[in-house]
């Protein structure tokens, strides 16, 4: 008689084993993860600022088998850029979510964290004192400026919840259109980082079209409002709002919210839900969108087939649309509804002659 025993892997014997103690299977996994690492770096490099960590957190919770890549990458980015609030939050994730308990994080730098927290508290306390003084003296404009500066300090150190509170209070003290739009843009940007799109309506809906000379803040507010519309399934309105934004002029600032490629993807697919040629013509004439669509042939082909009334080909290509947005978790959550609306209207148009 012959007895066969299943060979245990290094992980099954002891999770702490590393290096040469790991089995062949684990070396293969590391090779696969290495490939994914280069892909995610290319995607994330399109963004800058705290939104990078927001994108990585979405991937951590959506693709937990690869959290060993995403979570350390997010920790390193927070440490490098001085976001001590987000740094603390990331290191707490394995305790908060048991599924992440096995993630190997880089050593926690307690001395750096305490030093940065002390600097933050000192700057924040100083600014909070100025806020209290301004309120006491009923200096509305000074209060607003102080609150905006306090929010900027919170944002600098990655304390998003505190930043949101300061920007929201600044909005309440704003009187002029420029001040309203600037404060609303800051509140909306912070809401996006916190993935709470319901806040955006509160501050955007009634002022997004106000005349203003604060063009950069207006552009950021427009993009934020469009993302809020997209999150609430108002796709045609989202496309129109994005098309009104002068993305090329303020690209360096708008990259904090959305990359050119994601901008082109959102505006194109949302425009298709309207099933109207007018917005799609605007899409074709938009230089940023046109340039980015050259790297996204799938969407380009869908638009071209629609404009040529080749509705059967549009239906065939819609099934492939999700495959090139695997890292864009925000859009992936809405892509099913976007495609459903386009598919429904294409079916009606395709069957009309019969």
mmCIF file of C-alpha atoms in Angstrom:
data_model
loop_
_atom_site.group_PDB
_atom_site.id
_atom_site.type_symbol
_atom_site.label_atom_id
_atom_site.label_comp_id
_atom_site.label_asym_id
_atom_site.label_seq_id
_atom_site.Cartn_x
_atom_site.Cartn_y
_atom_site.Cartn_z
ATOM 1 C CA UNK A 1 0.000 0.000 0.000
ATOM 2 C CA UNK A 2 1.139 3.470 -0.759
ATOM 3 C CA UNK A 3 0.092 6.461 1.257
ATOM 4 C CA UNK A 4 0.118 9.936 -0.199
ATOM 5 C CA UNK A 5 0.182 13.010 1.999
ATOM 6 C CA UNK A 6 -0.708 16.486 0.802
ATOM 7 C CA UNK A 7 2.359 18.694 1.066
ATOM 8 C CA UNK A 8 1.602 21.784 3.107
ATOM 9 C CA UNK A 9 2.644 25.190 1.806
ATOM 10 C CA UNK A 10 4.840 27.560 3.757
ATOM 11 C CA UNK A 11 1.834 29.684 4.607
ATOM 12 C CA UNK A 12 -0.109 26.684 5.922
ATOM 13 C CA UNK A 13 2.774 25.639 8.179
ATOM 14 C CA UNK A 14 3.674 29.081 9.452
ATOM 15 C CA UNK A 15 2.561 32.470 8.098
ATOM 16 C CA UNK A 16 5.786 34.083 9.277
ATOM 17 C CA UNK A 17 7.974 32.100 6.833
ATOM 18 C CA UNK A 18 9.612 34.222 4.158
ATOM 19 C CA UNK A 19 12.164 34.064 1.353
ATOM 20 C CA UNK A 20 13.515 30.630 0.488
ATOM 21 C CA UNK A 21 11.062 29.037 2.970
ATOM 22 C CA UNK A 22 8.125 29.877 0.698
ATOM 23 C CA UNK A 23 6.839 27.270 -1.733
ATOM 24 C CA UNK A 24 6.809 27.403 -5.541
ATOM 25 C CA UNK A 25 3.162 28.379 -5.543
ATOM 26 C CA UNK A 26 3.908 31.476 -3.508
ATOM 27 C CA UNK A 27 6.737 32.497 -5.811
ATOM 28 C CA UNK A 28 4.269 32.283 -8.697
ATOM 29 C CA UNK A 29 1.835 34.472 -6.773
ATOM 30 C CA UNK A 30 4.548 37.041 -6.192
ATOM 31 C CA UNK A 31 5.279 37.081 -9.926
ATOM 32 C CA UNK A 32 1.600 37.681 -10.708
ATOM 33 C CA UNK A 33 1.438 40.357 -8.046
ATOM 34 C CA UNK A 34 4.546 41.994 -9.500
ATOM 35 C CA UNK A 35 2.758 42.384 -12.830
ATOM 36 C CA UNK A 36 -0.321 43.825 -11.141
ATOM 37 C CA UNK A 37 1.927 46.157 -9.148
ATOM 38 C CA UNK A 38 3.264 47.782 -12.326
ATOM 39 C CA UNK A 39 -0.271 48.153 -13.677
ATOM 40 C CA UNK A 40 -1.628 49.795 -10.538
ATOM 41 C CA UNK A 41 1.361 52.148 -10.351
ATOM 42 C CA UNK A 42 0.667 53.318 -13.917
ATOM 43 C CA UNK A 43 -2.992 53.936 -13.040
ATOM 44 C CA UNK A 44 -2.339 55.672 -9.713
ATOM 45 C CA UNK A 45 0.446 57.861 -11.152
ATOM 46 C CA UNK A 46 -2.218 59.740 -13.109
ATOM 47 C CA UNK A 47 -3.483 61.226 -9.838
ATOM 48 C CA UNK A 48 -1.766 63.349 -7.206
ATOM 49 C CA UNK A 49 -2.444 64.364 -3.610
ATOM 50 C CA UNK A 50 -4.728 62.627 -1.059
ATOM 51 C CA UNK A 51 -6.941 61.225 -3.841
ATOM 52 C CA UNK A 52 -4.160 58.664 -4.524
ATOM 53 C CA UNK A 53 -4.805 57.134 -1.088
ATOM 54 C CA UNK A 54 -8.569 57.293 -1.656
ATOM 55 C CA UNK A 55 -8.160 55.283 -4.890
ATOM 56 C CA UNK A 56 -5.856 52.749 -3.193
ATOM 57 C CA UNK A 57 -8.317 52.302 -0.297
ATOM 58 C CA UNK A 58 -11.062 51.507 -2.802
ATOM 59 C CA UNK A 59 -8.814 48.823 -4.332
ATOM 60 C CA UNK A 60 -7.857 47.446 -0.899
ATOM 61 C CA UNK A 61 -11.503 46.788 0.022
ATOM 62 C CA UNK A 62 -12.552 45.632 -3.465
ATOM 63 C CA UNK A 63 -9.546 43.387 -4.238
ATOM 64 C CA UNK A 64 -8.495 42.101 -0.807
ATOM 65 C CA UNK A 65 -6.299 39.219 -2.138
ATOM 66 C CA UNK A 66 -3.907 41.883 -3.428
ATOM 67 C CA UNK A 67 -4.040 44.103 -0.336
ATOM 68 C CA UNK A 68 -0.423 43.119 0.384
ATOM 69 C CA UNK A 69 0.433 45.390 -2.559
ATOM 70 C CA UNK A 70 -2.077 48.204 -2.207
ATOM 71 C CA UNK A 71 -2.014 48.835 1.562
ATOM 72 C CA UNK A 72 1.807 49.145 1.940
ATOM 73 C CA UNK A 73 1.838 51.322 -1.191
ATOM 74 C CA UNK A 74 -0.759 53.628 0.382
ATOM 75 C CA UNK A 75 1.185 53.745 3.681
ATOM 76 C CA UNK A 76 4.367 54.673 1.845
ATOM 77 C CA UNK A 77 2.605 57.428 -0.120
ATOM 78 C CA UNK A 78 1.035 58.887 3.060
ATOM 79 C CA UNK A 79 4.411 58.852 4.828
ATOM 80 C CA UNK A 80 6.256 60.429 1.885
ATOM 81 C CA UNK A 81 3.728 63.254 1.528
ATOM 82 C CA UNK A 82 3.274 63.962 5.238
ATOM 83 C CA UNK A 83 -0.394 62.894 5.495
ATOM 84 C CA UNK A 84 -0.069 61.781 9.113
ATOM 85 C CA UNK A 85 -3.858 61.543 9.609
ATOM 86 C CA UNK A 86 -4.244 59.166 6.673
ATOM 87 C CA UNK A 87 -1.049 57.356 7.748
ATOM 88 C CA UNK A 88 -2.637 56.551 11.126
ATOM 89 C CA UNK A 89 -5.896 55.538 9.437
ATOM 90 C CA UNK A 90 -4.153 53.126 7.047
ATOM 91 C CA UNK A 91 -2.230 51.386 9.834
ATOM 92 C CA UNK A 92 -5.505 50.914 11.724
ATOM 93 C CA UNK A 93 -7.190 49.145 8.774
ATOM 94 C CA UNK A 94 -5.855 45.603 9.559
ATOM 95 C CA UNK A 95 -7.338 45.917 13.086
ATOM 96 C CA UNK A 96 -10.619 47.320 11.803
ATOM 97 C CA UNK A 97 -11.070 44.778 8.993
ATOM 98 C CA UNK A 98 -10.104 41.248 9.999
ATOM 99 C CA UNK A 99 -9.715 40.198 6.359
ATOM 100 C CA UNK A 100 -6.656 42.495 6.187
ATOM 101 C CA UNK A 101 -5.043 41.078 9.346
ATOM 102 C CA UNK A 102 -2.408 39.113 7.387
ATOM 103 C CA UNK A 103 -1.202 42.128 5.379
ATOM 104 C CA UNK A 104 2.504 42.798 5.951
ATOM 105 C CA UNK A 105 2.921 46.539 6.522
ATOM 106 C CA UNK A 106 6.211 48.439 6.604
ATOM 107 C CA UNK A 107 7.455 49.298 10.126
ATOM 108 C CA UNK A 108 5.255 51.868 11.854
ATOM 109 C CA UNK A 109 7.245 55.072 12.397
ATOM 110 C CA UNK A 110 5.905 56.148 15.767
ATOM 111 C CA UNK A 111 8.429 58.952 16.319
ATOM 112 C CA UNK A 112 7.615 60.527 12.943
ATOM 113 C CA UNK A 113 3.875 60.189 13.547
ATOM 114 C CA UNK A 114 4.066 61.821 16.986
ATOM 115 C CA UNK A 115 6.274 64.620 15.671
ATOM 116 C CA UNK A 116 3.916 65.371 12.753
ATOM 117 C CA UNK A 117 0.853 65.165 14.995
ATOM 118 C CA UNK A 118 2.451 67.673 17.376
ATOM 119 C CA UNK A 119 3.146 70.042 14.466
ATOM 120 C CA UNK A 120 -0.425 69.586 13.246
ATOM 121 C CA UNK A 121 -1.934 70.273 16.679
ATOM 122 C CA UNK A 122 0.230 73.364 17.061
ATOM 123 C CA UNK A 123 -0.751 74.785 13.660
ATOM 124 C CA UNK A 124 -4.408 73.746 14.009
ATOM 125 C CA UNK A 125 -4.698 75.174 17.536
ATOM 126 C CA UNK A 126 -3.167 78.455 16.411
ATOM 127 C CA UNK A 127 -5.636 78.699 13.538
ATOM 128 C CA UNK A 128 -8.577 77.622 15.706
ATOM 129 C CA UNK A 129 -7.713 80.412 18.134
ATOM 130 C CA UNK A 130 -7.811 82.859 15.241
ATOM 131 C CA UNK A 131 -11.216 81.462 14.245
ATOM 132 C CA UNK A 132 -12.604 81.975 17.759
ATOM 133 C CA UNK A 133 -11.207 85.504 17.841
ATOM 134 C CA UNK A 134 -12.717 86.327 14.438
ATOM 135 C CA UNK A 135 -16.147 85.005 15.453
ATOM 136 C CA UNK A 136 -16.022 86.968 18.711
ATOM 137 C CA UNK A 137 -15.343 90.174 16.787
ATOM 138 C CA UNK A 138 -18.093 89.318 14.280
ATOM 139 C CA UNK A 139 -15.636 89.682 11.421
ATOM 140 C CA UNK A 140 -17.428 87.599 8.837
ATOM 141 C CA UNK A 141 -14.840 87.733 6.056
ATOM 142 C CA UNK A 142 -11.904 87.249 8.409
ATOM 143 C CA UNK A 143 -13.698 84.271 9.937
ATOM 144 C CA UNK A 144 -14.234 82.732 6.514
ATOM 145 C CA UNK A 145 -10.583 83.187 5.531
ATOM 146 C CA UNK A 146 -9.405 81.739 8.843
ATOM 147 C CA UNK A 147 -11.716 78.743 8.453
ATOM 148 C CA UNK A 148 -10.470 78.121 4.912
ATOM 149 C CA UNK A 149 -6.857 78.288 6.117
ATOM 150 C CA UNK A 150 -7.670 75.930 8.996
ATOM 151 C CA UNK A 151 -9.195 73.516 6.472
ATOM 152 C CA UNK A 152 -6.070 73.790 4.322
ATOM 153 C CA UNK A 153 -3.905 72.805 7.317
ATOM 154 C CA UNK A 154 -6.184 69.816 8.032
ATOM 155 C CA UNK A 155 -5.928 68.792 4.365
ATOM 156 C CA UNK A 156 -2.139 69.193 4.390
ATOM 157 C CA UNK A 157 -1.855 66.639 7.183
ATOM 158 C CA UNK A 158 -4.583 64.326 5.891
ATOM 159 C CA UNK A 159 -7.287 64.999 8.522
ATOM 160 C CA UNK A 160 -10.181 64.941 6.068
ATOM 161 C CA UNK A 161 -13.079 65.027 8.527
ATOM 162 C CA UNK A 162 -11.705 68.146 10.242
ATOM 163 C CA UNK A 163 -11.007 69.752 6.866
ATOM 164 C CA UNK A 164 -14.595 69.118 5.803
ATOM 165 C CA UNK A 165 -15.948 70.767 8.978
ATOM 166 C CA UNK A 166 -13.785 73.871 8.524
ATOM 167 C CA UNK A 167 -14.621 74.256 4.821
ATOM 168 C CA UNK A 168 -18.346 73.746 5.529
ATOM 169 C CA UNK A 169 -18.276 76.482 8.175
ATOM 170 C CA UNK A 170 -16.367 78.763 5.788
ATOM 171 C CA UNK A 171 -19.158 78.242 3.238
ATOM 172 C CA UNK A 172 -21.694 79.480 5.801
ATOM 173 C CA UNK A 173 -19.728 82.722 6.242
ATOM 174 C CA UNK A 174 -19.269 83.342 2.498
ATOM 175 C CA UNK A 175 -21.226 86.182 0.886
ATOM 176 C CA UNK A 176 -19.752 86.902 -2.554
ATOM 177 C CA UNK A 177 -20.061 84.482 -5.469
ATOM 178 C CA UNK A 178 -16.299 83.912 -5.649
ATOM 179 C CA UNK A 179 -16.142 83.060 -1.950
ATOM 180 C CA UNK A 180 -19.179 80.767 -2.162
ATOM 181 C CA UNK A 181 -17.726 78.867 -5.113
ATOM 182 C CA UNK A 182 -14.233 78.585 -3.591
ATOM 183 C CA UNK A 183 -15.611 77.242 -0.298
ATOM 184 C CA UNK A 184 -18.032 74.886 -2.072
ATOM 185 C CA UNK A 185 -15.213 73.551 -4.270
ATOM 186 C CA UNK A 186 -13.135 72.770 -1.158
ATOM 187 C CA UNK A 187 -16.079 71.089 0.593
ATOM 188 C CA UNK A 188 -16.871 69.040 -2.527
ATOM 189 C CA UNK A 189 -13.246 67.973 -3.051
ATOM 190 C CA UNK A 190 -13.047 66.814 0.575
ATOM 191 C CA UNK A 191 -16.362 64.964 0.168
ATOM 192 C CA UNK A 192 -14.954 63.111 -2.842
ATOM 193 C CA UNK A 193 -11.903 62.035 -0.822
ATOM 194 C CA UNK A 194 -14.271 60.839 1.921
ATOM 195 C CA UNK A 195 -16.421 59.082 -0.737
ATOM 196 C CA UNK A 196 -19.545 60.872 0.487
ATOM 197 C CA UNK A 197 -21.177 62.240 -2.642
ATOM 198 C CA UNK A 198 -24.419 63.235 -0.901
ATOM 199 C CA UNK A 199 -22.578 66.213 0.633
ATOM 200 C CA UNK A 200 -21.791 67.550 -2.835
ATOM 201 C CA UNK A 201 -25.450 68.311 -3.637
ATOM 202 C CA UNK A 202 -25.799 70.370 -0.486
ATOM 203 C CA UNK A 203 -23.073 72.773 -1.588
ATOM 204 C CA UNK A 204 -23.081 72.553 -5.403
ATOM 205 C CA UNK A 205 -26.559 72.298 -6.825
ATOM 206 C CA UNK A 206 -27.629 75.901 -6.266
ATOM 207 C CA UNK A 207 -24.323 77.650 -6.938
ATOM 208 C CA UNK A 208 -22.520 75.614 -9.613
ATOM 209 C CA UNK A 209 -23.768 77.957 -12.349
ATOM 210 C CA UNK A 210 -23.270 81.251 -10.466
ATOM 211 C CA UNK A 211 -21.236 83.849 -12.417
ATOM 212 C CA UNK A 212 -17.755 84.089 -10.941
ATOM 213 C CA UNK A 213 -14.231 85.249 -11.706
ATOM 214 C CA UNK A 214 -12.798 82.370 -9.642
ATOM 215 C CA UNK A 215 -12.433 80.220 -12.761
ATOM 216 C CA UNK A 216 -10.196 77.521 -11.283
ATOM 217 C CA UNK A 217 -12.527 76.983 -8.299
ATOM 218 C CA UNK A 218 -15.518 76.962 -10.690
ATOM 219 C CA UNK A 219 -13.851 74.244 -12.768
ATOM 220 C CA UNK A 220 -13.151 72.123 -9.681
ATOM 221 C CA UNK A 221 -16.710 72.658 -8.473
ATOM 222 C CA UNK A 222 -18.070 71.639 -11.888
ATOM 223 C CA UNK A 223 -16.094 68.378 -11.902
ATOM 224 C CA UNK A 224 -17.090 67.604 -8.305
ATOM 225 C CA UNK A 225 -20.748 68.258 -9.098
ATOM 226 C CA UNK A 226 -20.537 66.017 -12.168
ATOM 227 C CA UNK A 227 -19.119 63.173 -10.045
ATOM 228 C CA UNK A 228 -21.992 63.699 -7.614
ATOM 229 C CA UNK A 229 -24.464 63.451 -10.509
ATOM 230 C CA UNK A 230 -22.742 60.301 -11.770
ATOM 231 C CA UNK A 231 -22.861 58.749 -8.288
ATOM 232 C CA UNK A 232 -26.633 59.397 -8.241
ATOM 233 C CA UNK A 233 -27.286 57.900 -11.730
ATOM 234 C CA UNK A 234 -27.903 61.270 -13.413
ATOM 235 C CA UNK A 235 -25.584 60.395 -16.275
ATOM 236 C CA UNK A 236 -26.736 62.764 -19.030
ATOM 237 C CA UNK A 237 -26.515 65.739 -16.647
ATOM 238 C CA UNK A 238 -23.057 64.571 -15.560
ATOM 239 C CA UNK A 239 -21.887 64.536 -19.196
ATOM 240 C CA UNK A 240 -23.210 68.044 -19.862
ATOM 241 C CA UNK A 241 -21.582 69.381 -16.680
ATOM 242 C CA UNK A 242 -18.214 67.814 -17.536
ATOM 243 C CA UNK A 243 -18.344 69.215 -21.071
ATOM 244 C CA UNK A 244 -18.846 72.722 -19.649
ATOM 245 C CA UNK A 245 -15.583 72.442 -17.681
ATOM 246 C CA UNK A 246 -12.443 73.831 -19.340
ATOM 247 C CA UNK A 247 -10.335 70.802 -18.400
ATOM 248 C CA UNK A 248 -7.346 71.616 -20.600
ATOM 249 C CA UNK A 249 -6.867 75.043 -18.974
ATOM 250 C CA UNK A 250 -6.868 73.747 -15.398
ATOM 251 C CA UNK A 251 -5.607 70.188 -15.959
ATOM 252 C CA UNK A 252 -2.839 70.364 -13.333
ATOM 253 C CA UNK A 253 -5.359 71.305 -10.624
ATOM 254 C CA UNK A 254 -8.187 69.052 -11.816
ATOM 255 C CA UNK A 255 -5.901 66.012 -11.718
ATOM 256 C CA UNK A 256 -6.431 66.128 -7.958
ATOM 257 C CA UNK A 257 -9.992 64.996 -8.687
ATOM 258 C CA UNK A 258 -9.936 63.211 -12.044
ATOM 259 C CA UNK A 259 -7.320 62.210 -14.611
ATOM 260 C CA UNK A 260 -7.744 63.078 -18.324
ATOM 261 C CA UNK A 261 -8.358 59.411 -19.157
ATOM 262 C CA UNK A 262 -11.085 59.045 -16.508
ATOM 263 C CA UNK A 263 -12.529 62.406 -17.597
ATOM 264 C CA UNK A 264 -12.750 61.131 -21.183
ATOM 265 C CA UNK A 265 -14.284 57.821 -20.044
ATOM 266 C CA UNK A 266 -16.929 59.430 -17.838
ATOM 267 C CA UNK A 267 -17.978 62.131 -20.295
ATOM 268 C CA UNK A 268 -18.136 59.703 -23.246
ATOM 269 C CA UNK A 269 -20.103 56.918 -21.581
ATOM 270 C CA UNK A 270 -22.450 59.352 -19.794
ATOM 271 C CA UNK A 271 -23.052 61.193 -23.080
ATOM 272 C CA UNK A 272 -24.011 57.888 -24.698
ATOM 273 C CA UNK A 273 -26.800 57.395 -22.130
ATOM 274 C CA UNK A 274 -28.555 60.481 -23.522
ATOM 275 C CA UNK A 275 -28.634 58.737 -26.921
ATOM 276 C CA UNK A 276 -28.318 62.128 -28.566
ATOM 277 C CA UNK A 277 -25.839 63.085 -31.266
ATOM 278 C CA UNK A 278 -25.346 66.649 -29.972
ATOM 279 C CA UNK A 279 -23.357 65.792 -26.802
ATOM 280 C CA UNK A 280 -21.359 63.154 -28.692
ATOM 281 C CA UNK A 281 -20.388 65.776 -31.271
ATOM 282 C CA UNK A 282 -19.174 67.932 -28.380
ATOM 283 C CA UNK A 283 -17.193 64.958 -27.097
ATOM 284 C CA UNK A 284 -15.492 64.573 -30.474
ATOM 285 C CA UNK A 285 -14.652 68.289 -30.594
ATOM 286 C CA UNK A 286 -13.196 68.347 -27.059
ATOM 287 C CA UNK A 287 -9.393 68.215 -27.438
ATOM 288 C CA UNK A 288 -8.710 66.546 -24.090
ATOM 289 C CA UNK A 289 -11.391 63.899 -24.642
ATOM 290 C CA UNK A 290 -10.384 63.339 -28.266
ATOM 291 C CA UNK A 291 -6.734 62.913 -27.297
ATOM 292 C CA UNK A 292 -7.488 60.490 -24.462
ATOM 293 C CA UNK A 293 -9.925 58.436 -26.525
ATOM 294 C CA UNK A 294 -7.042 57.539 -28.839
ATOM 295 C CA UNK A 295 -5.766 55.382 -25.967
ATOM 296 C CA UNK A 296 -9.244 53.921 -25.331
ATOM 297 C CA UNK A 297 -10.220 52.398 -28.703
ATOM 298 C CA UNK A 298 -13.144 50.485 -27.146
ATOM 299 C CA UNK A 299 -15.054 53.688 -26.338
ATOM 300 C CA UNK A 300 -13.993 55.333 -29.602
ATOM 301 C CA UNK A 301 -15.441 52.393 -31.562
ATOM 302 C CA UNK A 302 -18.729 52.516 -29.619
ATOM 303 C CA UNK A 303 -19.133 56.248 -30.342
ATOM 304 C CA UNK A 304 -18.223 55.859 -34.033
ATOM 305 C CA UNK A 305 -20.673 52.975 -34.484
ATOM 306 C CA UNK A 306 -23.432 54.957 -32.767
ATOM 307 C CA UNK A 307 -22.866 58.003 -34.983
ATOM 308 C CA UNK A 308 -22.903 55.690 -38.013
ATOM 309 C CA UNK A 309 -26.187 54.110 -36.780
ATOM 310 C CA UNK A 310 -24.507 50.684 -36.492
ATOM 311 C CA UNK A 311 -26.549 49.727 -33.450
ATOM 312 C CA UNK A 312 -25.891 45.980 -33.697
ATOM 313 C CA UNK A 313 -22.145 46.626 -33.390
ATOM 314 C CA UNK A 314 -22.784 48.969 -30.430
ATOM 315 C CA UNK A 315 -24.609 46.149 -28.608
ATOM 316 C CA UNK A 316 -21.731 43.758 -29.267
ATOM 317 C CA UNK A 317 -19.087 46.178 -27.974
ATOM 318 C CA UNK A 318 -20.943 47.170 -24.806
ATOM 319 C CA UNK A 319 -20.220 43.744 -23.299
ATOM 320 C CA UNK A 320 -16.472 44.449 -23.562
ATOM 321 C CA UNK A 321 -16.606 47.939 -22.030
ATOM 322 C CA UNK A 322 -15.954 46.947 -18.409
ATOM 323 C CA UNK A 323 -12.677 45.135 -19.050
ATOM 324 C CA UNK A 324 -10.486 48.253 -19.416
ATOM 325 C CA UNK A 325 -11.636 49.925 -16.180
ATOM 326 C CA UNK A 326 -10.675 47.266 -13.626
ATOM 327 C CA UNK A 327 -8.825 49.696 -11.341
ATOM 328 C CA UNK A 328 -11.451 52.469 -11.499
ATOM 329 C CA UNK A 329 -13.630 51.237 -8.637
ATOM 330 C CA UNK A 330 -15.769 54.415 -8.558
ATOM 331 C CA UNK A 331 -16.818 54.036 -12.204
ATOM 332 C CA UNK A 332 -16.998 50.229 -11.985
ATOM 333 C CA UNK A 333 -19.783 50.572 -9.393
ATOM 334 C CA UNK A 334 -21.810 52.600 -11.903
ATOM 335 C CA UNK A 335 -20.771 50.996 -15.191
ATOM 336 C CA UNK A 336 -23.522 48.365 -14.962
ATOM 337 C CA UNK A 337 -26.253 51.031 -14.784
ATOM 338 C CA UNK A 338 -24.565 53.138 -17.506
ATOM 339 C CA UNK A 339 -24.378 50.169 -19.864
ATOM 340 C CA UNK A 340 -27.935 49.135 -18.964
ATOM 341 C CA UNK A 341 -29.310 52.542 -19.985
ATOM 342 C CA UNK A 342 -27.318 52.611 -23.242
ATOM 343 C CA UNK A 343 -28.283 49.000 -24.013
ATOM 344 C CA UNK A 344 -31.990 49.733 -23.455
ATOM 345 C CA UNK A 345 -31.980 52.716 -25.820
ATOM 346 C CA UNK A 346 -29.899 50.913 -28.453
ATOM 347 C CA UNK A 347 -32.386 48.002 -28.460
ATOM 348 C CA UNK A 348 -35.282 50.424 -29.025
ATOM 349 C CA UNK A 349 -33.445 52.215 -31.833
ATOM 350 C CA UNK A 350 -32.316 48.941 -33.417
ATOM 351 C CA UNK A 351 -35.865 47.558 -33.480
ATOM 352 C CA UNK A 352 -37.614 50.716 -34.710
ATOM 353 C CA UNK A 353 -37.423 49.817 -38.435
ATOM 354 C CA UNK A 354 -39.321 46.596 -37.700
#
